[in-house]
Amino acid sequence: MLAGTIIEEEYTPRQNAVLEEALRLLVKGGEKALTTAGVARAANCSKESLYKWFGDRDGLLSAMISFQASKVRTSDVRPDALTRDNLREHLVVFAHDLLEVLSGEVSLALNRLAIGQASREGSKLGQLLQERGRLQVGRRAGALLEAARLAGLLRFDDRDEAYGLLYGLIVTDLHLRLMLGADARALKPEFSARAERAVGAFLTLFAKT
């Protein structure tokens, strides 16, 4: 793992294990399987512990999404510790992780569930995915880009715009294809090359010469 690479850990190992079980239930059984009783049974813990750790069902969903987003590694690196080479390496790690997470059964299940609930009054899943998923990842990746700018390695006026372009170069239409039923296993072998190409294109646009 790269020096300075971090994975956000908001929860204890036991709580992380519970979240993994909750995500597994969601993939296997859909929304109906995601009950506090079902999660408690699968994770071998009490419902009281679930409420204490995560609050209500929306709190559990929020924790699941945050936990899933934390699997996309980003780097907490000081500007004076960045070089052209290790910046590229950090960005490639981020790009590959992003592809792996977005193409995984869990992320696809969460996104499909959010789409299915989009017209349902009171549904918060789409908002949670945005706030605790994509925006969380974007904030951490944006901090790396800002550090690179301060180090004189990148040039951009708007950090969020630069991150949006990086995200687009990495993901392109892949997520849409997967949501529509493309076989993730058939696409995974190209993830390393896709990550390298995306980062190369991003640096061509934003690297300071």
PDB file of C-alpha atoms in Angstrom:
ATOM      1  CA  MET A   1       0.000   0.000   0.000  1.00  0.00           C
ATOM      2  CA  LEU A   2       1.259   3.509  -0.759  1.00  0.00           C
ATOM      3  CA  ALA A   3       2.645   5.550   2.086  1.00  0.00           C
ATOM      4  CA  GLY A   4      -0.073   7.881   3.286  1.00  0.00           C
ATOM      5  CA  THR A   5      -2.871   5.842   1.750  1.00  0.00           C
ATOM      6  CA  ILE A   6      -5.865   5.813   4.044  1.00  0.00           C
ATOM      7  CA  ILE A   7      -9.137   3.956   4.253  1.00  0.00           C
ATOM      8  CA  GLU A   8     -11.696   5.799   6.323  1.00  0.00           C
ATOM      9  CA  GLU A   9     -12.688   3.755   9.354  1.00  0.00           C
ATOM     10  CA  GLU A  10     -15.596   5.303  11.169  1.00  0.00           C
ATOM     11  CA  TYR A  11     -16.565   2.080  12.883  1.00  0.00           C
ATOM     12  CA  THR A  12     -15.022  -0.679  14.964  1.00  0.00           C
ATOM     13  CA  PRO A  13     -14.033  -4.002  13.340  1.00  0.00           C
ATOM     14  CA  ARG A  14     -17.166  -5.570  14.850  1.00  0.00           C
ATOM     15  CA  GLN A  15     -19.377  -2.847  13.390  1.00  0.00           C
ATOM     16  CA  ASN A  16     -17.641  -3.198  10.021  1.00  0.00           C
ATOM     17  CA  ALA A  17     -18.406  -6.926  10.082  1.00  0.00           C
ATOM     18  CA  VAL A  18     -22.073  -6.124  10.736  1.00  0.00           C
ATOM     19  CA  LEU A  19     -22.109  -3.696   7.809  1.00  0.00           C
ATOM     20  CA  GLU A  20     -20.591  -6.359   5.556  1.00  0.00           C
ATOM     21  CA  GLU A  21     -23.411  -8.721   6.534  1.00  0.00           C
ATOM     22  CA  ALA A  22     -25.997  -6.024   5.890  1.00  0.00           C
ATOM     23  CA  LEU A  23     -24.536  -5.405   2.426  1.00  0.00           C
ATOM     24  CA  ARG A  24     -24.507  -9.144   1.719  1.00  0.00           C
ATOM     25  CA  LEU A  25     -28.180  -9.373   2.676  1.00  0.00           C
ATOM     26  CA  LEU A  26     -29.024  -6.470   0.383  1.00  0.00           C
ATOM     27  CA  VAL A  27     -27.292  -8.114  -2.578  1.00  0.00           C
ATOM     28  CA  LYS A  28     -28.849 -11.505  -1.880  1.00  0.00           C
ATOM     29  CA  GLY A  29     -32.387 -10.520  -0.998  1.00  0.00           C
ATOM     30  CA  GLY A  30     -32.958  -6.917  -1.991  1.00  0.00           C
ATOM     31  CA  GLU A  31     -34.690  -4.283   0.104  1.00  0.00           C
ATOM     32  CA  LYS A  32     -37.089  -6.726   1.766  1.00  0.00           C
ATOM     33  CA  ALA A  33     -34.168  -8.643   3.266  1.00  0.00           C
ATOM     34  CA  LEU A  34     -32.733  -5.513   4.862  1.00  0.00           C
ATOM     35  CA  THR A  35     -34.551  -5.501   8.201  1.00  0.00           C
ATOM     36  CA  THR A  36     -33.033  -4.922  11.615  1.00  0.00           C
ATOM     37  CA  ALA A  37     -34.117  -8.409  12.635  1.00  0.00           C
ATOM     38  CA  GLY A  38     -32.554  -9.939   9.541  1.00  0.00           C
ATOM     39  CA  VAL A  39     -29.291  -8.039   9.914  1.00  0.00           C
ATOM     40  CA  ALA A  40     -29.081  -8.856  13.622  1.00  0.00           C
ATOM     41  CA  ARG A  41     -29.654 -12.529  12.903  1.00  0.00           C
ATOM     42  CA  ALA A  42     -27.135 -12.677  10.051  1.00  0.00           C
ATOM     43  CA  ALA A  43     -24.492 -10.735  11.982  1.00  0.00           C
ATOM     44  CA  ASN A  44     -25.141 -12.563  15.260  1.00  0.00           C
ATOM     45  CA  CYS A  45     -25.801  -9.396  17.223  1.00  0.00           C
ATOM     46  CA  SER A  46     -28.787  -7.884  18.984  1.00  0.00           C
ATOM     47  CA  LYS A  47     -31.227  -5.401  17.513  1.00  0.00           C
ATOM     48  CA  GLU A  48     -30.410  -3.190  20.479  1.00  0.00           C
ATOM     49  CA  SER A  49     -26.770  -3.070  19.344  1.00  0.00           C
ATOM     50  CA  LEU A  50     -27.834  -2.113  15.816  1.00  0.00           C
ATOM     51  CA  TYR A  51     -29.929   0.787  17.108  1.00  0.00           C
ATOM     52  CA  LYS A  52     -27.118   1.889  19.426  1.00  0.00           C
ATOM     53  CA  TRP A  53     -24.495   1.836  16.648  1.00  0.00           C
ATOM     54  CA  PHE A  54     -26.462   3.048  13.644  1.00  0.00           C
ATOM     55  CA  GLY A  55     -29.816   4.413  14.802  1.00  0.00           C
ATOM     56  CA  ASP A  56     -32.832   3.718  12.610  1.00  0.00           C
ATOM     57  CA  ARG A  57     -32.959   1.994   9.220  1.00  0.00           C
ATOM     58  CA  ASP A  58     -31.882   5.160   7.406  1.00  0.00           C
ATOM     59  CA  GLY A  59     -28.905   5.359   9.758  1.00  0.00           C
ATOM     60  CA  LEU A  60     -27.993   1.783   8.909  1.00  0.00           C
ATOM     61  CA  LEU A  61     -28.261   2.507   5.173  1.00  0.00           C
ATOM     62  CA  SER A  62     -26.123   5.619   5.609  1.00  0.00           C
ATOM     63  CA  ALA A  63     -23.470   3.595   7.433  1.00  0.00           C
ATOM     64  CA  MET A  64     -23.544   0.887   4.754  1.00  0.00           C
ATOM     65  CA  ILE A  65     -23.014   3.442   1.990  1.00  0.00           C
ATOM     66  CA  SER A  66     -20.221   5.217   3.882  1.00  0.00           C
ATOM     67  CA  PHE A  67     -18.525   1.889   4.570  1.00  0.00           C
ATOM     68  CA  GLN A  68     -18.771   0.935   0.906  1.00  0.00           C
ATOM     69  CA  ALA A  69     -17.384   4.307  -0.198  1.00  0.00           C
ATOM     70  CA  SER A  70     -14.444   3.935   2.170  1.00  0.00           C
ATOM     71  CA  LYS A  71     -13.204   1.032   0.018  1.00  0.00           C
ATOM     72  CA  VAL A  72     -12.087   3.586  -2.579  1.00  0.00           C
ATOM     73  CA  ARG A  73      -8.643   4.462  -1.247  1.00  0.00           C
ATOM     74  CA  THR A  74      -7.422   8.016  -1.304  1.00  0.00           C
ATOM     75  CA  SER A  75      -4.201   9.487   0.022  1.00  0.00           C
ATOM     76  CA  ASP A  76      -3.678  11.979   2.817  1.00  0.00           C
ATOM     77  CA  VAL A  77      -0.387  13.366   1.532  1.00  0.00           C
ATOM     78  CA  ARG A  78       1.283  16.685   2.301  1.00  0.00           C
ATOM     79  CA  PRO A  79       2.119  18.791  -0.746  1.00  0.00           C
ATOM     80  CA  ASP A  80       5.848  18.586   0.035  1.00  0.00           C
ATOM     81  CA  ALA A  81       5.657  14.780  -0.053  1.00  0.00           C
ATOM     82  CA  LEU A  82       4.219  14.624  -3.567  1.00  0.00           C
ATOM     83  CA  THR A  83       6.232  14.058  -6.731  1.00  0.00           C
ATOM     84  CA  ARG A  84       5.129  13.574 -10.325  1.00  0.00           C
ATOM     85  CA  ASP A  85       5.663   9.838 -10.021  1.00  0.00           C
ATOM     86  CA  ASN A  86       3.896   9.204  -6.733  1.00  0.00           C
ATOM     87  CA  LEU A  87       1.020  11.514  -7.683  1.00  0.00           C
ATOM     88  CA  ARG A  88       0.404   9.352 -10.739  1.00  0.00           C
ATOM     89  CA  GLU A  89       0.627   6.246  -8.567  1.00  0.00           C
ATOM     90  CA  HIS A  90      -1.863   7.616  -6.023  1.00  0.00           C
ATOM     91  CA  LEU A  91      -4.282   8.564  -8.796  1.00  0.00           C
ATOM     92  CA  VAL A  92      -4.037   5.157 -10.476  1.00  0.00           C
ATOM     93  CA  VAL A  93      -4.775   3.421  -7.154  1.00  0.00           C
ATOM     94  CA  PHE A  94      -7.799   5.674  -6.706  1.00  0.00           C
ATOM     95  CA  ALA A  95      -9.006   5.062 -10.266  1.00  0.00           C
ATOM     96  CA  HIS A  96      -8.681   1.277  -9.992  1.00  0.00           C
ATOM     97  CA  ASP A  97     -10.440   1.185  -6.611  1.00  0.00           C
ATOM     98  CA  LEU A  98     -13.257   3.343  -7.958  1.00  0.00           C
ATOM     99  CA  LEU A  99     -13.792   0.959 -10.869  1.00  0.00           C
ATOM    100  CA  GLU A 100     -13.715  -2.073  -8.570  1.00  0.00           C
ATOM    101  CA  VAL A 101     -16.226  -0.598  -6.127  1.00  0.00           C
ATOM    102  CA  LEU A 102     -18.630   0.760  -8.743  1.00  0.00           C
ATOM    103  CA  SER A 103     -18.643  -2.565 -10.598  1.00  0.00           C
ATOM    104  CA  GLY A 104     -19.206  -4.630  -7.462  1.00  0.00           C
ATOM    105  CA  GLU A 105     -22.497  -6.343  -6.673  1.00  0.00           C
ATOM    106  CA  VAL A 106     -23.015  -4.169  -3.594  1.00  0.00           C
ATOM    107  CA  SER A 107     -22.756  -0.809  -5.371  1.00  0.00           C
ATOM    108  CA  LEU A 108     -24.912  -1.998  -8.243  1.00  0.00           C
ATOM    109  CA  ALA A 109     -27.554  -3.297  -5.819  1.00  0.00           C
ATOM    110  CA  LEU A 110     -27.575   0.004  -3.899  1.00  0.00           C
ATOM    111  CA  ASN A 111     -27.889   2.061  -7.075  1.00  0.00           C
ATOM    112  CA  ARG A 112     -30.631  -0.120  -8.534  1.00  0.00           C
ATOM    113  CA  LEU A 113     -32.515   0.073  -5.256  1.00  0.00           C
ATOM    114  CA  ALA A 114     -32.184   3.882  -5.227  1.00  0.00           C
ATOM    115  CA  ILE A 115     -33.477   4.108  -8.801  1.00  0.00           C
ATOM    116  CA  GLY A 116     -36.417   1.878  -7.906  1.00  0.00           C
ATOM    117  CA  GLN A 117     -37.267   4.163  -4.987  1.00  0.00           C
ATOM    118  CA  ALA A 118     -36.700   7.457  -6.800  1.00  0.00           C
ATOM    119  CA  SER A 119     -40.397   8.179  -7.270  1.00  0.00           C
ATOM    120  CA  ARG A 120     -41.352   6.992  -3.782  1.00  0.00           C
ATOM    121  CA  GLU A 121     -42.281   9.817  -1.432  1.00  0.00           C
ATOM    122  CA  GLY A 122     -39.978   9.981   1.576  1.00  0.00           C
ATOM    123  CA  SER A 123     -37.280   7.750   0.125  1.00  0.00           C
ATOM    124  CA  LYS A 124     -33.838   8.945   1.187  1.00  0.00           C
ATOM    125  CA  LEU A 125     -31.612   6.337  -0.419  1.00  0.00           C
ATOM    126  CA  GLY A 126     -30.719   8.402  -3.494  1.00  0.00           C
ATOM    127  CA  GLN A 127     -29.768  11.355  -1.307  1.00  0.00           C
ATOM    128  CA  LEU A 128     -27.743   9.100   0.991  1.00  0.00           C
ATOM    129  CA  LEU A 129     -25.879   7.618  -1.967  1.00  0.00           C
ATOM    130  CA  GLN A 130     -25.002  11.108  -3.145  1.00  0.00           C
ATOM    131  CA  GLU A 131     -23.995  12.490   0.245  1.00  0.00           C
ATOM    132  CA  ARG A 132     -22.359   9.472   1.868  1.00  0.00           C
ATOM    133  CA  GLY A 133     -21.108   7.833  -1.314  1.00  0.00           C
ATOM    134  CA  ARG A 134     -20.052   9.926  -4.283  1.00  0.00           C
ATOM    135  CA  LEU A 135     -19.563  13.213  -2.417  1.00  0.00           C
ATOM    136  CA  GLN A 136     -17.577  11.508   0.339  1.00  0.00           C
ATOM    137  CA  VAL A 137     -15.252   9.955  -2.221  1.00  0.00           C
ATOM    138  CA  GLY A 138     -15.063  13.234  -4.111  1.00  0.00           C
ATOM    139  CA  ARG A 139     -14.065  15.233  -1.037  1.00  0.00           C
ATOM    140  CA  ARG A 140     -11.203  12.881  -0.259  1.00  0.00           C
ATOM    141  CA  ALA A 141      -9.979  12.705  -3.853  1.00  0.00           C
ATOM    142  CA  GLY A 142     -10.354  16.471  -4.163  1.00  0.00           C
ATOM    143  CA  ALA A 143      -8.060  16.939  -1.175  1.00  0.00           C
ATOM    144  CA  LEU A 144      -5.364  14.966  -3.013  1.00  0.00           C
ATOM    145  CA  LEU A 145      -5.809  17.101  -6.128  1.00  0.00           C
ATOM    146  CA  GLU A 146      -5.580  20.263  -4.032  1.00  0.00           C
ATOM    147  CA  ALA A 147      -2.366  19.024  -2.403  1.00  0.00           C
ATOM    148  CA  ALA A 148      -0.949  18.381  -5.874  1.00  0.00           C
ATOM    149  CA  ARG A 149      -1.927  21.888  -6.940  1.00  0.00           C
ATOM    150  CA  LEU A 150      -0.186  23.383  -3.904  1.00  0.00           C
ATOM    151  CA  ALA A 151       2.862  21.258  -4.725  1.00  0.00           C
ATOM    152  CA  GLY A 152       2.984  22.833  -8.164  1.00  0.00           C
ATOM    153  CA  LEU A 153       2.212  19.545  -9.930  1.00  0.00           C
ATOM    154  CA  LEU A 154      -1.301  20.367 -11.182  1.00  0.00           C
ATOM    155  CA  ARG A 155      -2.983  23.521 -12.362  1.00  0.00           C
ATOM    156  CA  PHE A 156      -6.728  24.146 -12.221  1.00  0.00           C
ATOM    157  CA  ASP A 157      -9.064  26.912 -11.101  1.00  0.00           C
ATOM    158  CA  ASP A 158     -11.878  24.796  -9.700  1.00  0.00           C
ATOM    159  CA  ARG A 159     -11.053  21.673  -7.711  1.00  0.00           C
ATOM    160  CA  ASP A 160     -14.544  20.205  -8.022  1.00  0.00           C
ATOM    161  CA  GLU A 161     -14.506  20.691 -11.781  1.00  0.00           C
ATOM    162  CA  ALA A 162     -11.105  19.015 -12.030  1.00  0.00           C
ATOM    163  CA  TYR A 163     -12.343  16.073  -9.958  1.00  0.00           C
ATOM    164  CA  GLY A 164     -15.475  15.813 -12.081  1.00  0.00           C
ATOM    165  CA  LEU A 165     -13.325  15.470 -15.190  1.00  0.00           C
ATOM    166  CA  LEU A 166     -11.131  12.844 -13.498  1.00  0.00           C
ATOM    167  CA  TYR A 167     -14.224  10.887 -12.482  1.00  0.00           C
ATOM    168  CA  GLY A 168     -15.637  11.072 -15.994  1.00  0.00           C
ATOM    169  CA  LEU A 169     -12.374   9.900 -17.569  1.00  0.00           C
ATOM    170  CA  ILE A 170     -12.252   6.921 -15.211  1.00  0.00           C
ATOM    171  CA  VAL A 171     -15.869   5.807 -15.333  1.00  0.00           C
ATOM    172  CA  THR A 172     -16.984   6.952 -18.825  1.00  0.00           C
ATOM    173  CA  ASP A 173     -20.108   4.888 -19.631  1.00  0.00           C
ATOM    174  CA  LEU A 174     -19.000   1.854 -17.606  1.00  0.00           C
ATOM    175  CA  HIS A 175     -21.406   2.323 -14.713  1.00  0.00           C
ATOM    176  CA  LEU A 176     -24.377   2.760 -17.036  1.00  0.00           C
ATOM    177  CA  ARG A 177     -23.429  -0.393 -18.944  1.00  0.00           C
ATOM    178  CA  LEU A 178     -23.188  -2.334 -15.690  1.00  0.00           C
ATOM    179  CA  MET A 179     -26.508  -0.977 -14.433  1.00  0.00           C
ATOM    180  CA  LEU A 180     -28.068  -2.168 -17.678  1.00  0.00           C
ATOM    181  CA  GLY A 181     -26.738  -5.684 -17.193  1.00  0.00           C
ATOM    182  CA  ALA A 182     -23.203  -5.833 -18.621  1.00  0.00           C
ATOM    183  CA  ASP A 183     -21.087  -8.619 -17.114  1.00  0.00           C
ATOM    184  CA  ALA A 184     -18.711  -7.042 -14.586  1.00  0.00           C
ATOM    185  CA  ARG A 185     -16.501 -10.146 -14.556  1.00  0.00           C
ATOM    186  CA  ALA A 186     -15.843  -9.778 -18.268  1.00  0.00           C
ATOM    187  CA  LEU A 187     -14.905  -6.105 -17.835  1.00  0.00           C
ATOM    188  CA  LYS A 188     -12.656  -6.390 -14.751  1.00  0.00           C
ATOM    189  CA  PRO A 189      -9.508  -7.523 -16.635  1.00  0.00           C
ATOM    190  CA  GLU A 190      -9.396  -4.140 -18.382  1.00  0.00           C
ATOM    191  CA  PHE A 191      -9.632  -2.072 -15.187  1.00  0.00           C
ATOM    192  CA  SER A 192      -5.871  -1.633 -14.717  1.00  0.00           C
ATOM    193  CA  ALA A 193      -5.377  -0.393 -18.271  1.00  0.00           C
ATOM    194  CA  ARG A 194      -8.495   1.794 -18.010  1.00  0.00           C
ATOM    195  CA  ALA A 195      -7.182   3.367 -14.788  1.00  0.00           C
ATOM    196  CA  GLU A 196      -3.782   4.078 -16.359  1.00  0.00           C
ATOM    197  CA  ARG A 197      -5.362   5.620 -19.465  1.00  0.00           C
ATOM    198  CA  ALA A 198      -7.718   7.802 -17.439  1.00  0.00           C
ATOM    199  CA  VAL A 199      -4.961   9.130 -15.199  1.00  0.00           C
ATOM    200  CA  GLY A 200      -2.707   9.708 -18.198  1.00  0.00           C
ATOM    201  CA  ALA A 201      -5.413  11.735 -19.927  1.00  0.00           C
ATOM    202  CA  PHE A 202      -6.121  13.704 -16.732  1.00  0.00           C
ATOM    203  CA  LEU A 203      -2.447  14.573 -16.283  1.00  0.00           C
ATOM    204  CA  THR A 204      -2.198  15.614 -19.921  1.00  0.00           C
ATOM    205  CA  LEU A 205      -4.953  18.131 -19.214  1.00  0.00           C
ATOM    206  CA  PHE A 206      -3.879  19.337 -15.783  1.00  0.00           C
ATOM    207  CA  ALA A 207      -0.205  18.545 -15.113  1.00  0.00           C
ATOM    208  CA  LYS A 208       1.896  21.632 -14.698  1.00  0.00           C
ATOM    209  CA  THR A 209       4.869  21.662 -17.065  1.00  0.00           C
TER     210      THR A 209
END
